[in-house]
CSV table of C-alpha atoms and ligand atoms in Angstrom, one decimal:
chain,number,residue,atom,x,y,z
J,27,MET,CA,15.2,-27.7,-5.2
J,28,SER,CA,12.1,-29.7,-4.5
J,29,THR,CA,9.0,-27.6,-5.1
J,30,THR,CA,6.3,-30.1,-4.4
J,31,ALA,CA,5.9,-32.0,-1.1
J,32,GLU,CA,4.4,-35.5,-1.0
J,33,PRO,CA,0.6,-35.4,-0.6
J,34,THR,CA,0.8,-36.8,2.9
J,35,ASP,CA,3.5,-34.3,3.9
J,36,VAL,CA,1.3,-31.5,2.5
J,37,THR,CA,-1.7,-32.6,4.6
J,38,ALA,CA,0.6,-32.7,7.7
J,39,LEU,CA,2.0,-29.3,6.8
J,40,ALA,CA,-1.4,-27.7,6.4
J,41,ALA,CA,-2.6,-29.3,9.6
J,42,ALA,CA,0.4,-27.9,11.5
J,43,ALA,CA,-0.4,-24.5,10.0
J,44,ARG,CA,-3.9,-24.8,11.2
J,45,ASP,CA,-2.9,-25.9,14.7
J,46,ASN,CA,0.2,-23.7,15.4
J,47,LEU,CA,0.2,-20.7,13.2
J,48,TRP,CA,-1.9,-17.6,13.9
J,49,LEU,CA,-2.5,-16.1,10.5
J,50,HIS,CA,-2.9,-12.3,9.9
J,51,PHE,CA,-6.3,-10.8,9.3
J,52,THR,CA,-7.7,-14.4,8.9
J,53,ARG,CA,-10.9,-16.1,10.0
J,54,HIS,CA,-9.5,-19.3,11.5
J,55,SER,CA,-12.9,-20.9,11.6
J,56,GLY,CA,-12.7,-21.4,7.8
J,57,PHE,CA,-10.0,-24.0,8.4
J,58,GLU,CA,-12.3,-26.3,10.2
J,59,SER,CA,-13.5,-27.5,6.7
J,60,ALA,CA,-10.8,-26.2,4.4
J,61,GLU,CA,-7.0,-26.8,4.3
J,62,VAL,CA,-4.7,-23.8,5.0
J,63,PRO,CA,-3.1,-23.0,1.6
J,64,VAL,CA,0.6,-23.3,1.8
J,65,ILE,CA,2.8,-21.4,-0.7
J,66,VAL,CA,6.2,-22.9,-1.2
J,67,ARG,CA,7.9,-21.3,-4.2
J,68,GLY,CA,7.8,-18.3,-6.5
J,69,GLU,CA,9.3,-17.5,-9.8
J,70,GLY,CA,8.7,-14.4,-11.9
J,71,ALA,CA,5.0,-13.5,-11.7
J,72,TYR,CA,4.0,-16.9,-10.4
J,73,ILE,CA,3.8,-18.8,-7.1
J,74,TRP,CA,3.3,-22.5,-6.4
J,75,ASP,CA,1.5,-24.2,-3.6
J,76,ALA,CA,2.7,-27.2,-1.7
J,77,ARG,CA,0.8,-29.5,-4.0
J,78,GLY,CA,2.5,-28.1,-7.0
J,79,LYS,CA,-0.3,-26.0,-8.3
J,80,ARG,CA,0.7,-22.7,-10.0
J,81,TYR,CA,-1.0,-19.3,-9.5
J,82,LEU,CA,-0.5,-15.9,-11.1
J,83,ASP,CA,0.5,-13.5,-8.3
J,84,GLY,CA,-1.9,-10.7,-9.0
J,85,LEU,CA,-1.1,-8.9,-5.8
J,86,ALA,CA,2.8,-9.1,-5.8
J,87,GLY,CA,2.5,-10.9,-2.5
J,88,LEU,CA,1.0,-8.0,-0.7
J,89,PHE,CA,1.8,-5.0,-3.0
J,90,ALA,CA,5.5,-5.8,-2.6
J,91,VAL,CA,7.2,-8.1,-5.0
J,92,GLN,CA,7.9,-5.5,-7.7
J,93,VAL,CA,10.7,-7.4,-9.5
J,94,GLY,CA,8.9,-10.7,-9.4
J,95,HIS,CA,9.8,-13.9,-7.4
J,96,GLY,CA,13.0,-15.9,-7.4
J,97,ARG,CA,15.5,-13.2,-8.3
J,98,GLU,CA,19.0,-14.6,-7.7
J,99,GLU,CA,20.6,-11.1,-7.5
J,100,LEU,CA,18.6,-10.3,-4.4
J,101,ALA,CA,19.5,-13.6,-2.7
J,102,GLU,CA,23.1,-13.0,-3.5
J,103,ALA,CA,23.1,-9.5,-2.2
J,104,ALA,CA,21.6,-10.8,1.1
J,105,ALA,CA,24.2,-13.5,1.3
J,106,ARG,CA,27.1,-11.1,0.6
J,107,GLN,CA,26.0,-8.7,3.3
J,108,THR,CA,25.3,-11.4,5.8
J,109,LYS,CA,28.8,-12.6,5.4
J,110,GLN,CA,30.4,-9.2,5.7
J,111,LEU,CA,28.2,-7.6,8.5
J,112,ALA,CA,25.1,-9.5,9.3
J,113,TYR,CA,23.8,-7.0,11.8
J,114,PHE,CA,24.5,-3.7,13.4
J,115,PRO,CA,22.0,-1.2,14.7
J,116,LEU,CA,21.7,2.4,13.5
J,117,TRP,CA,22.0,3.7,17.1
J,118,GLY,CA,24.8,6.2,17.2
J,119,HIS,CA,26.6,4.3,14.4
J,120,ALA,CA,26.1,3.8,10.7
J,121,HIS,CA,26.9,1.0,8.3
J,122,PRO,CA,27.7,1.2,4.6
J,123,SER,CA,24.5,-0.3,3.1
J,124,ALA,CA,22.3,2.1,5.1
J,125,ILE,CA,24.5,5.0,4.1
J,126,GLU,CA,24.5,4.1,0.4
J,127,LEU,CA,20.7,3.5,0.4
J,128,ALA,CA,20.0,6.8,2.2
J,129,GLU,CA,22.1,8.6,-0.4
J,130,ARG,CA,20.4,6.9,-3.2
J,131,LEU,CA,16.8,7.5,-1.9
J,132,THR,CA,17.5,11.2,-1.2
J,133,ALA,CA,19.0,11.7,-4.6
J,134,ALA,CA,15.8,10.4,-6.2
J,135,SER,CA,13.4,12.0,-3.8
J,136,PRO,CA,11.4,15.1,-4.8
J,137,GLY,CA,12.6,18.4,-3.5
J,138,ASP,CA,14.5,18.7,-0.2
J,139,LEU,CA,13.6,15.3,1.3
J,140,ASN,CA,17.3,14.7,2.2
J,141,ARG,CA,17.0,12.6,5.4
J,142,VAL,CA,16.1,9.0,5.7
J,143,PHE,CA,15.0,7.3,8.9
J,144,PHE,CA,14.9,3.6,8.4
J,145,THR,CA,12.2,1.3,9.9
J,146,VAL,CA,11.2,-2.3,9.4
J,147,SER,CA,7.7,-1.9,8.0
J,148,GLY,CA,5.1,0.4,6.5
J,149,GLY,CA,3.2,0.8,9.8
J,150,GLU,CA,6.4,1.7,11.6
J,151,SER,CA,7.1,4.3,8.9
J,152,VAL,CA,3.7,5.8,9.6
J,153,GLU,CA,4.3,5.8,13.4
J,154,THR,CA,7.7,7.4,12.8
J,155,ALA,CA,6.3,10.1,10.7
J,156,TRP,CA,3.6,11.0,13.2
J,157,LYS,CA,6.1,11.1,16.1
J,158,LEU,CA,8.5,13.2,14.0
J,159,ALA,CA,5.8,15.7,13.2
J,160,LYS,CA,4.8,16.0,16.9
J,161,GLN,CA,8.3,16.5,18.1
J,162,TYR,CA,9.2,18.9,15.2
J,163,PHE,CA,6.4,21.2,16.2
J,164,LYS,CA,7.4,21.1,19.8
J,165,LEU,CA,10.9,22.1,18.8
J,166,VAL,CA,9.8,25.0,16.7
J,167,GLY,CA,7.6,26.5,19.4
J,168,LYS,CA,4.2,25.1,18.3
J,169,PRO,CA,3.8,22.5,20.9
J,170,THR,CA,0.0,22.1,20.5
J,171,LYS,CA,0.3,21.0,16.9
J,172,HIS,CA,-0.1,17.2,17.3
J,173,LYS,CA,-3.3,16.0,15.6
J,174,VAL,CA,-3.5,14.0,12.3
J,175,ILE,CA,-6.0,14.1,9.5
J,176,SER,CA,-6.4,11.2,7.2
J,177,ARG,CA,-9.1,9.9,4.8
J,178,ALA,CA,-12.1,7.7,5.2
J,179,LEU,CA,-11.2,4.0,4.7
J,180,ALA,CA,-7.5,4.6,4.3
J,181,TYR,CA,-5.2,1.9,5.7
J,182,HIS,CA,-2.0,3.0,7.4
J,183,GLY,CA,-1.0,0.1,9.6
J,184,THR,CA,-1.9,-1.8,12.7
J,185,SER,CA,0.2,-0.6,15.6
J,186,GLN,CA,-1.9,1.6,17.8
J,187,GLY,CA,-0.7,4.9,16.4
J,188,ALA,CA,-0.9,3.9,12.7
J,189,LEU,CA,-4.2,2.2,13.4
J,190,SER,CA,-5.5,5.5,14.9
J,191,ILE,CA,-4.7,7.1,11.6
J,192,THR,CA,-6.4,4.3,9.7
J,193,GLY,CA,-9.9,5.1,8.5
J,194,ILE,CA,-11.5,1.6,8.6
J,195,PRO,CA,-13.9,1.5,11.6
J,196,GLY,CA,-14.2,-2.3,11.5
J,197,ALA,CA,-10.4,-2.7,11.8
J,198,LYS,CA,-10.3,-0.4,14.8
J,199,ALA,CA,-13.4,-1.2,16.9
J,200,ASP,CA,-11.9,-4.1,18.8
J,201,PHE,CA,-8.9,-2.1,19.9
J,202,GLU,CA,-10.5,1.2,21.0
J,203,PRO,CA,-9.7,3.4,22.7
J,204,LEU,CA,-6.8,4.1,20.4
J,205,VAL,CA,-4.5,7.1,20.3
J,206,PRO,CA,-6.7,10.2,20.4
J,207,SER,CA,-6.3,13.2,18.1
J,208,THR,CA,-7.0,11.8,14.6
J,209,MET,CA,-9.8,12.9,12.2
J,210,ARG,CA,-11.1,11.5,9.0
J,211,VAL,CA,-12.0,13.5,5.8
J,212,PRO,CA,-13.6,12.1,2.6
J,213,ASN,CA,-11.4,10.2,0.2
J,214,THR,CA,-11.4,10.7,-3.6
J,215,ASN,CA,-14.0,8.1,-4.6
J,216,PHE,CA,-15.4,9.9,-7.6
J,217,TYR,CA,-17.5,6.8,-8.6
J,218,ARG,CA,-19.6,7.5,-5.5
J,219,ALA,CA,-19.0,11.3,-5.3
J,220,PRO,CA,-21.5,12.9,-2.9
J,221,GLU,CA,-20.9,16.3,-4.5
J,222,HIS,CA,-19.9,17.4,-8.1
J,223,ALA,CA,-20.5,14.0,-9.5
J,224,ASP,CA,-20.5,15.5,-13.0
J,225,ASP,CA,-17.4,17.6,-12.7
J,226,TYR,CA,-14.2,15.7,-11.8
J,227,GLU,CA,-12.1,18.8,-11.1
J,228,ALA,CA,-14.7,20.5,-9.0
J,229,TYR,CA,-15.1,17.3,-7.1
J,230,GLY,CA,-11.3,17.2,-6.5
J,231,ARG,CA,-11.4,20.8,-5.2
J,232,TRP,CA,-14.3,19.9,-2.9
J,233,ALA,CA,-12.4,16.8,-1.6
J,234,ALA,CA,-9.3,18.9,-0.9
J,235,ASP,CA,-11.3,21.6,0.8
J,236,GLN,CA,-12.7,19.0,3.3
J,237,ILE,CA,-9.1,18.9,4.6
J,238,GLU,CA,-9.1,22.6,5.1
J,239,GLN,CA,-12.4,22.5,6.8
J,240,ALA,CA,-11.2,19.7,9.2
J,241,ILE,CA,-8.1,21.8,10.0
J,242,GLU,CA,-10.3,24.8,10.7
J,243,PHE,CA,-12.8,22.9,12.8
J,244,GLU,CA,-10.0,21.5,15.0
J,245,GLY,CA,-7.9,24.7,15.0
J,246,ALA,CA,-4.8,24.9,12.9
J,247,ASP,CA,-2.7,25.3,16.0
J,248,THR,CA,-3.6,21.7,17.0
J,249,VAL,CA,-3.0,20.0,13.6
J,250,ALA,CA,0.4,18.6,12.8
J,251,ALA,CA,0.0,16.5,9.7
J,252,VAL,CA,-2.2,15.1,6.9
J,253,PHE,CA,-1.6,11.6,5.8
J,254,LEU,CA,-2.6,10.7,2.3
J,255,GLU,CA,-1.8,7.9,-0.1
J,256,PRO,CA,-1.2,9.0,-3.7
J,257,VAL,CA,-3.7,6.4,-4.8
J,258,GLN,CA,-5.7,5.1,-1.9
J,259,ASN,CA,-5.8,1.3,-1.7
J,260,THR,CA,-8.7,0.5,0.6
J,261,GLY,CA,-12.1,1.1,-1.2
J,262,GLY,CA,-10.4,0.2,-4.5
J,263,CYS,CA,-7.7,2.4,-5.9
J,264,PHE,CA,-9.1,5.9,-5.5
J,265,VAL,CA,-6.9,8.1,-7.8
J,266,PRO,CA,-6.5,11.8,-7.1
J,267,PRO,CA,-8.6,14.2,-9.3
J,268,PRO,CA,-6.5,16.7,-11.3
J,269,GLY,CA,-5.4,19.6,-9.1
J,270,TYR,CA,-6.3,17.7,-5.8
J,271,PHE,CA,-2.8,17.5,-4.4
J,272,GLU,CA,-1.9,20.9,-5.6
J,273,ARG,CA,-4.7,22.3,-3.6
J,274,VAL,CA,-3.9,20.1,-0.6
J,275,ARG,CA,-0.4,21.5,-0.7
J,276,GLU,CA,-1.7,25.0,-0.6
J,277,ILE,CA,-3.9,24.2,2.3
J,278,CYS,CA,-1.1,22.6,4.2
J,279,ASP,CA,1.1,25.6,3.6
J,280,ARG,CA,-1.6,28.0,4.7
J,281,HIS,CA,-2.0,26.3,8.0
J,282,ASP,CA,1.5,25.0,8.6
J,283,VAL,CA,0.4,21.4,8.5
J,284,LEU,CA,2.8,18.7,7.2
J,285,LEU,CA,1.8,16.8,4.1
J,286,VAL,CA,2.8,13.1,4.6
J,287,SER,CA,2.6,11.1,1.4
J,288,ASP,CA,2.1,7.5,2.5
J,289,GLU,CA,3.7,5.6,-0.4
J,290,VAL,CA,4.0,2.2,1.3
J,291,ILE,CA,2.2,0.8,-1.7
J,292,CYS,CA,2.6,3.5,-4.3
J,293,ALA,CA,6.4,4.1,-4.3
J,294,PHE,CA,9.0,2.1,-6.2
J,295,GLY,CA,7.2,1.5,-9.4
J,296,ARG,CA,3.7,0.7,-8.5
J,297,LEU,CA,2.7,3.9,-10.3
J,298,GLY,CA,5.6,3.9,-12.7
J,299,HIS,CA,7.8,6.2,-10.7
J,300,ASP,CA,10.3,5.8,-7.8
J,301,PHE,CA,8.2,8.2,-5.7
J,302,ALA,CA,4.5,8.5,-6.5
J,303,ALA,CA,4.3,12.1,-5.5
J,304,LYS,CA,6.3,12.8,-8.7
J,305,ARG,CA,3.6,11.3,-10.8
J,306,TYR,CA,1.0,13.8,-9.4
J,307,GLY,CA,3.5,16.7,-9.2
J,308,TYR,CA,3.3,17.5,-5.5
J,309,GLN,CA,5.9,18.1,-2.9
J,310,PRO,CA,5.4,16.2,0.4
J,311,ASP,CA,7.1,17.1,3.7
J,312,ILE,CA,7.5,13.5,4.5
J,313,ILE,CA,7.2,10.3,2.4
J,314,THR,CA,6.6,6.9,4.1
J,315,THR,CA,7.7,3.8,2.3
J,316,ALA,CA,8.3,0.0,2.8
J,317,LYS,CA,7.2,-3.0,0.7
J,318,GLY,CA,8.6,-2.4,-2.8
J,319,LEU,CA,11.8,-0.9,-1.5
J,320,THR,CA,13.1,-4.4,-1.2
J,321,SER,CA,10.5,-6.0,-3.4
J,322,GLY,CA,9.6,-7.9,-0.2
J,323,TYR,CA,12.8,-9.9,-0.2
J,324,ALA,CA,13.7,-8.5,3.3
J,325,PRO,CA,11.7,-6.3,5.7
J,326,LEU,CA,12.5,-2.6,5.4
J,327,GLY,CA,10.8,0.7,5.6
J,328,ALA,CA,12.1,4.2,5.0
J,329,VAL,CA,10.8,7.6,6.1
J,330,LEU,CA,12.1,10.5,4.0
J,331,ALA,CA,11.9,13.9,5.7
J,332,SER,CA,12.7,17.4,4.4
J,333,ASP,CA,15.7,19.4,5.5
J,334,ARG,CA,13.3,21.7,7.2
J,335,LEU,CA,12.1,19.0,9.6
J,336,MET,CA,15.6,17.8,10.4
J,337,GLU,CA,17.0,21.2,11.1
J,338,PRO,CA,15.8,21.6,14.7
J,339,PHE,CA,17.2,18.2,15.5
J,340,LEU,CA,20.7,19.3,14.6
J,341,HIS,CA,21.5,21.3,17.7
J,342,GLY,CA,22.6,20.8,21.2
J,343,SER,CA,21.2,17.8,23.1
J,344,THR,CA,18.1,17.5,20.9
J,345,THR,CA,17.4,13.9,20.0
J,346,PHE,CA,14.6,12.1,18.2
J,347,MET,CA,14.0,9.5,20.9
J,348,HIS,CA,12.7,6.8,18.5
J,349,GLY,CA,14.1,3.8,16.8
J,350,SER,CA,14.2,0.0,16.8
J,351,THR,CA,16.6,-2.9,16.8
J,352,TYR,CA,16.1,-3.8,13.2
J,353,GLY,CA,15.2,-0.5,11.5
J,354,GLY,CA,17.7,-0.2,8.6
J,355,HIS,CA,19.0,-3.7,9.0
J,356,PRO,CA,22.2,-4.1,6.9
J,357,VAL,CA,20.9,-7.1,5.0
J,358,SER,CA,17.6,-5.4,4.2
J,359,CYS,CA,19.5,-2.3,3.0
J,360,ALA,CA,21.8,-4.4,0.8
J,361,VAL,CA,18.8,-6.1,-0.7
J,362,ALA,CA,17.1,-2.8,-1.3
J,363,LEU,CA,20.2,-1.5,-3.2
J,364,ALA,CA,20.3,-4.6,-5.3
J,365,ASN,CA,16.6,-4.3,-5.9
J,366,LEU,CA,17.0,-0.7,-7.1
J,367,ASP,CA,19.8,-1.8,-9.4
J,368,LEU,CA,17.3,-4.3,-10.9
J,369,PHE,CA,14.8,-1.5,-11.4
J,370,GLU,CA,17.4,0.5,-13.4
J,371,ARG,CA,18.8,-2.4,-15.3
J,372,GLU,CA,15.4,-3.6,-16.4
J,373,ASN,CA,13.9,-0.1,-16.8
J,374,LEU,CA,10.9,-1.2,-14.7
J,375,TYR,CA,9.5,2.3,-14.2
J,376,GLY,CA,9.6,2.8,-18.0
J,377,HIS,CA,8.0,-0.6,-18.4
J,378,VAL,CA,5.1,0.2,-16.1
J,379,LEU,CA,4.5,3.6,-17.8
J,380,ALA,CA,4.6,1.9,-21.2
J,381,GLN,CA,2.3,-0.9,-20.2
J,382,GLU,CA,-0.2,0.7,-17.9
J,383,SER,CA,-2.7,1.6,-20.6
J,384,ALA,CA,-2.6,-2.0,-21.9
J,385,PHE,CA,-3.2,-3.2,-18.4
J,386,ARG,CA,-6.1,-0.8,-18.0
J,387,GLY,CA,-7.5,-1.6,-21.5
J,388,THR,CA,-7.5,-5.3,-20.7
J,389,LEU,CA,-9.3,-4.8,-17.4
J,390,ASP,CA,-11.7,-2.4,-19.0
J,391,ARG,CA,-13.0,-5.3,-21.1
J,392,LEU,CA,-14.6,-6.6,-17.9
J,393,LEU,CA,-16.9,-3.6,-17.9
J,394,ASP,CA,-19.2,-5.6,-20.2
J,395,LEU,CA,-20.1,-7.8,-17.3
J,396,PRO,CA,-23.2,-6.8,-15.3
J,397,ILE,CA,-21.4,-7.1,-12.0
J,398,VAL,CA,-18.5,-4.8,-12.8
J,399,GLY,CA,-19.4,-1.2,-11.9
J,400,ASP,CA,-16.1,0.5,-12.2
J,401,VAL,CA,-12.5,-0.2,-13.1
J,402,ARG,CA,-10.1,2.4,-11.6
J,403,GLY,CA,-6.4,2.9,-10.7
J,404,ALA,CA,-3.1,3.8,-12.2
J,405,GLY,CA,0.2,2.2,-13.1
J,406,PHE,CA,0.1,-1.5,-12.1
J,407,PHE,CA,-2.5,-0.9,-9.4
J,408,TYR,CA,-6.2,-1.4,-10.1
J,409,GLY,CA,-9.4,-1.9,-8.3
J,410,ILE,CA,-12.6,-3.4,-9.8
J,411,GLU,CA,-15.7,-2.4,-8.0
J,412,LEU,CA,-18.6,-4.9,-8.0
J,413,VAL,CA,-22.2,-3.9,-8.0
J,414,LYS,CA,-25.7,-5.4,-8.1
J,415,ASP,CA,-27.0,-2.8,-10.5
J,416,LYS,CA,-24.8,-0.9,-12.8
J,417,ALA,CA,-27.3,1.9,-13.5
J,418,THR,CA,-28.0,2.7,-9.9
J,419,LYS,CA,-24.6,1.6,-8.6
J,420,GLU,CA,-26.4,-0.4,-5.9
J,421,THR,CA,-23.9,-2.3,-3.9
J,422,PHE,CA,-24.1,-5.7,-2.1
J,423,THR,CA,-25.9,-6.2,1.2
J,424,ALA,CA,-23.8,-7.5,4.1
J,425,ASP,CA,-25.3,-10.9,3.5
J,426,GLU,CA,-24.5,-10.8,-0.3
J,427,SER,CA,-21.0,-9.7,0.5
J,428,GLU,CA,-20.6,-12.6,2.9
J,429,ARG,CA,-22.1,-15.1,0.5
J,430,VAL,CA,-20.7,-13.9,-2.8
J,431,LEU,CA,-17.4,-12.2,-2.0
J,432,ARG,CA,-16.2,-14.2,1.0
J,433,GLY,CA,-18.2,-17.4,0.4
J,434,TYR,CA,-17.4,-17.7,-3.3
J,435,LEU,CA,-15.3,-15.2,-5.1
J,436,SER,CA,-12.1,-15.2,-3.0
J,437,ASP,CA,-11.8,-19.0,-3.2
J,438,ALA,CA,-13.0,-19.2,-6.8
J,439,LEU,CA,-10.3,-16.8,-8.0
J,440,PHE,CA,-7.6,-18.7,-6.2
J,441,GLU,CA,-9.0,-22.1,-7.4
J,442,ALA,CA,-8.9,-20.7,-10.9
J,443,GLY,CA,-5.2,-19.8,-10.5
J,444,LEU,CA,-5.2,-16.1,-9.7
J,445,TYR,CA,-4.0,-14.9,-6.3
J,446,CYS,CA,-5.5,-11.4,-5.8
J,447,ARG,CA,-7.7,-9.8,-3.2
J,448,ALA,CA,-11.5,-9.6,-3.0
J,449,ASP,CA,-12.0,-6.9,-0.4
J,450,ASP,CA,-15.2,-5.8,1.3
J,451,ARG,CA,-13.9,-3.4,3.9
J,452,ALA,CA,-15.9,-0.8,1.9
J,453,GLU,CA,-17.9,-1.5,-1.3
J,454,PRO,CA,-16.8,-4.9,-2.7
J,455,VAL,CA,-13.7,-4.6,-4.9
J,456,VAL,CA,-11.2,-6.9,-6.4
J,457,GLN,CA,-7.7,-5.4,-6.0
J,458,LEU,CA,-4.9,-6.1,-8.5
J,459,SER,CA,-1.3,-5.2,-8.1
J,460,PRO,CA,0.9,-7.6,-10.1
J,461,PRO,CA,4.7,-7.7,-10.2
J,462,LEU,CA,6.1,-4.9,-12.4
J,463,ILE,CA,7.6,-7.4,-14.8
J,464,CYS,CA,4.1,-8.4,-16.1
J,465,GLY,CA,3.0,-7.8,-19.6
J,466,GLN,CA,0.1,-8.5,-21.9
J,467,ARG,CA,0.2,-12.3,-21.4
J,468,GLU,CA,-0.3,-11.9,-17.7
J,469,PHE,CA,-2.9,-9.2,-18.2
J,470,ASP,CA,-4.9,-11.5,-20.5
J,471,GLU,CA,-4.6,-14.3,-18.0
J,472,MET,CA,-6.0,-12.1,-15.2
J,473,GLU,CA,-8.8,-10.9,-17.4
J,474,GLN,CA,-9.8,-14.4,-18.4
J,475,ILE,CA,-9.9,-15.7,-14.9
J,476,LEU,CA,-11.7,-12.7,-13.6
J,477,ARG,CA,-14.3,-13.0,-16.4
J,478,GLU,CA,-15.1,-16.6,-15.5
J,479,THR,CA,-15.2,-16.1,-11.8
J,480,LEU,CA,-17.1,-12.8,-11.9
J,481,THR,CA,-19.7,-14.4,-14.2
J,482,GLY,CA,-20.0,-17.2,-11.5
J,483,ALA,CA,-20.4,-14.6,-8.8
J,484,TRP,CA,-23.2,-12.8,-10.8
J,485,LYS,CA,-25.2,-16.0,-11.0
J,486,LEU,CA,-25.1,-16.3,-7.2
J,487,LEU,CA,-26.4,-12.8,-6.6
R,28,PLP,C1,-0.6,2.9,2.7
R,28,PLP,C2,-0.1,1.9,3.7
R,28,PLP,N1,0.5,2.4,4.8
R,28,PLP,C3,0.9,1.5,5.8
R,28,PLP,C4,0.8,0.2,5.6
R,28,PLP,C5,1.3,-0.7,6.7
R,28,PLP,O1,2.4,-1.4,6.3
R,28,PLP,P1,3.0,-2.7,7.0
R,28,PLP,O2,2.0,-3.8,6.8
R,28,PLP,O3,4.3,-3.0,6.4
R,28,PLP,O4,3.1,-2.4,8.4
R,28,PLP,C6,0.2,-0.4,4.5
R,28,PLP,C7,0.1,-1.8,4.3
R,28,PLP,O5,-0.5,-2.3,3.4
R,28,PLP,C8,-0.3,0.5,3.5
R,28,PLP,O6,-0.9,0.1,2.4
């Protein structure tokens, strides 16, 4: 397979990308003076651009490519399924790869999450969970319970329902008015704790209690669900303080509010477990997933719901009037099964748990740089918060963020051979989420590239 196009072809390819493609979440004005980067190949933890340059994939594509790139087994699984039954919907009929995958997911899931509703993406999983919560409460005689609580800065998707649940004002403003009935509570950013900054557990109790307060302010008879990521991505890998989820569970039980664990990033090994709720020992009512379920080799999402939620749908003419053409696509399900086989064969959950402290220890070395304020995360999922002043935790101004993060760091990291994410939707952070096959060699490579580029960024401040 040719991996490098001729230089003139690359120029034409990049020009066609600039002229015809509409890239996601991308400022197109940047391509007036710069070429659109075109990625043509992946193998293991690395990707190559059309000019043949290699990059370490420090983000697993977009928090997805758990098993690494170029895995023959997954391509073969897709080919086998395509030949046997390329497509059939899950409307009134089932097909074997969806059945087998649903069995496998429910066998692994915590507690009584024994039903799987397949979707195509994470955002659709979130939409599905909200609609399910709304209809469930109508069916059990609590028709006014429909609102959703989520956390500041949390990202849950871009469709209008999922975007309403999202807590990033800048991502929503252009599309308001969105779906009403969602509220935000504080996340678990202990680095910038407004309360109990010297007591992690007390801070966790405070953060959980903000959820109860929001439920009470709105009226528990109007609130259907709380959507929380096990480790929140946006803002830079906010981990839950000890006892946080236990307390949230108690609050949800007290007010008959569903706890939705949005594990679109965190499930399937990112935190060293199949389901991240297991890591923190809580029992969700619904888990939303996507991404790592197929390691990104085919689009697929899955919503796991408890028996209790399915029960009212099992009688008479009751129907969940929701679905899509490609939700639970046979090829995607077959790829997911082969992906989960790879996880088992290569003990990837065990690998992440065994290597996570080495990953953290390697990234912690960066704390000697004046620009690195905090390194936080879990498993193979870390955020590095950048500051102007370590002692005061002073953050960048909007202008500095523009100049240093967008104007320098993003490009400099990529130029230096590391694909990852410099994100300024909140305080500036660099997000890392490498394929789960990585080890010390890749950790060192990330650290070394980050050290050079962050040193460069500091000089610009
Ligand atoms: C926690 C969470 N939920 C939902 C989504 C939306 O997933 P998708 O982009 O597949 O729609 C994302 C995407 O990154 C996510 O991180």
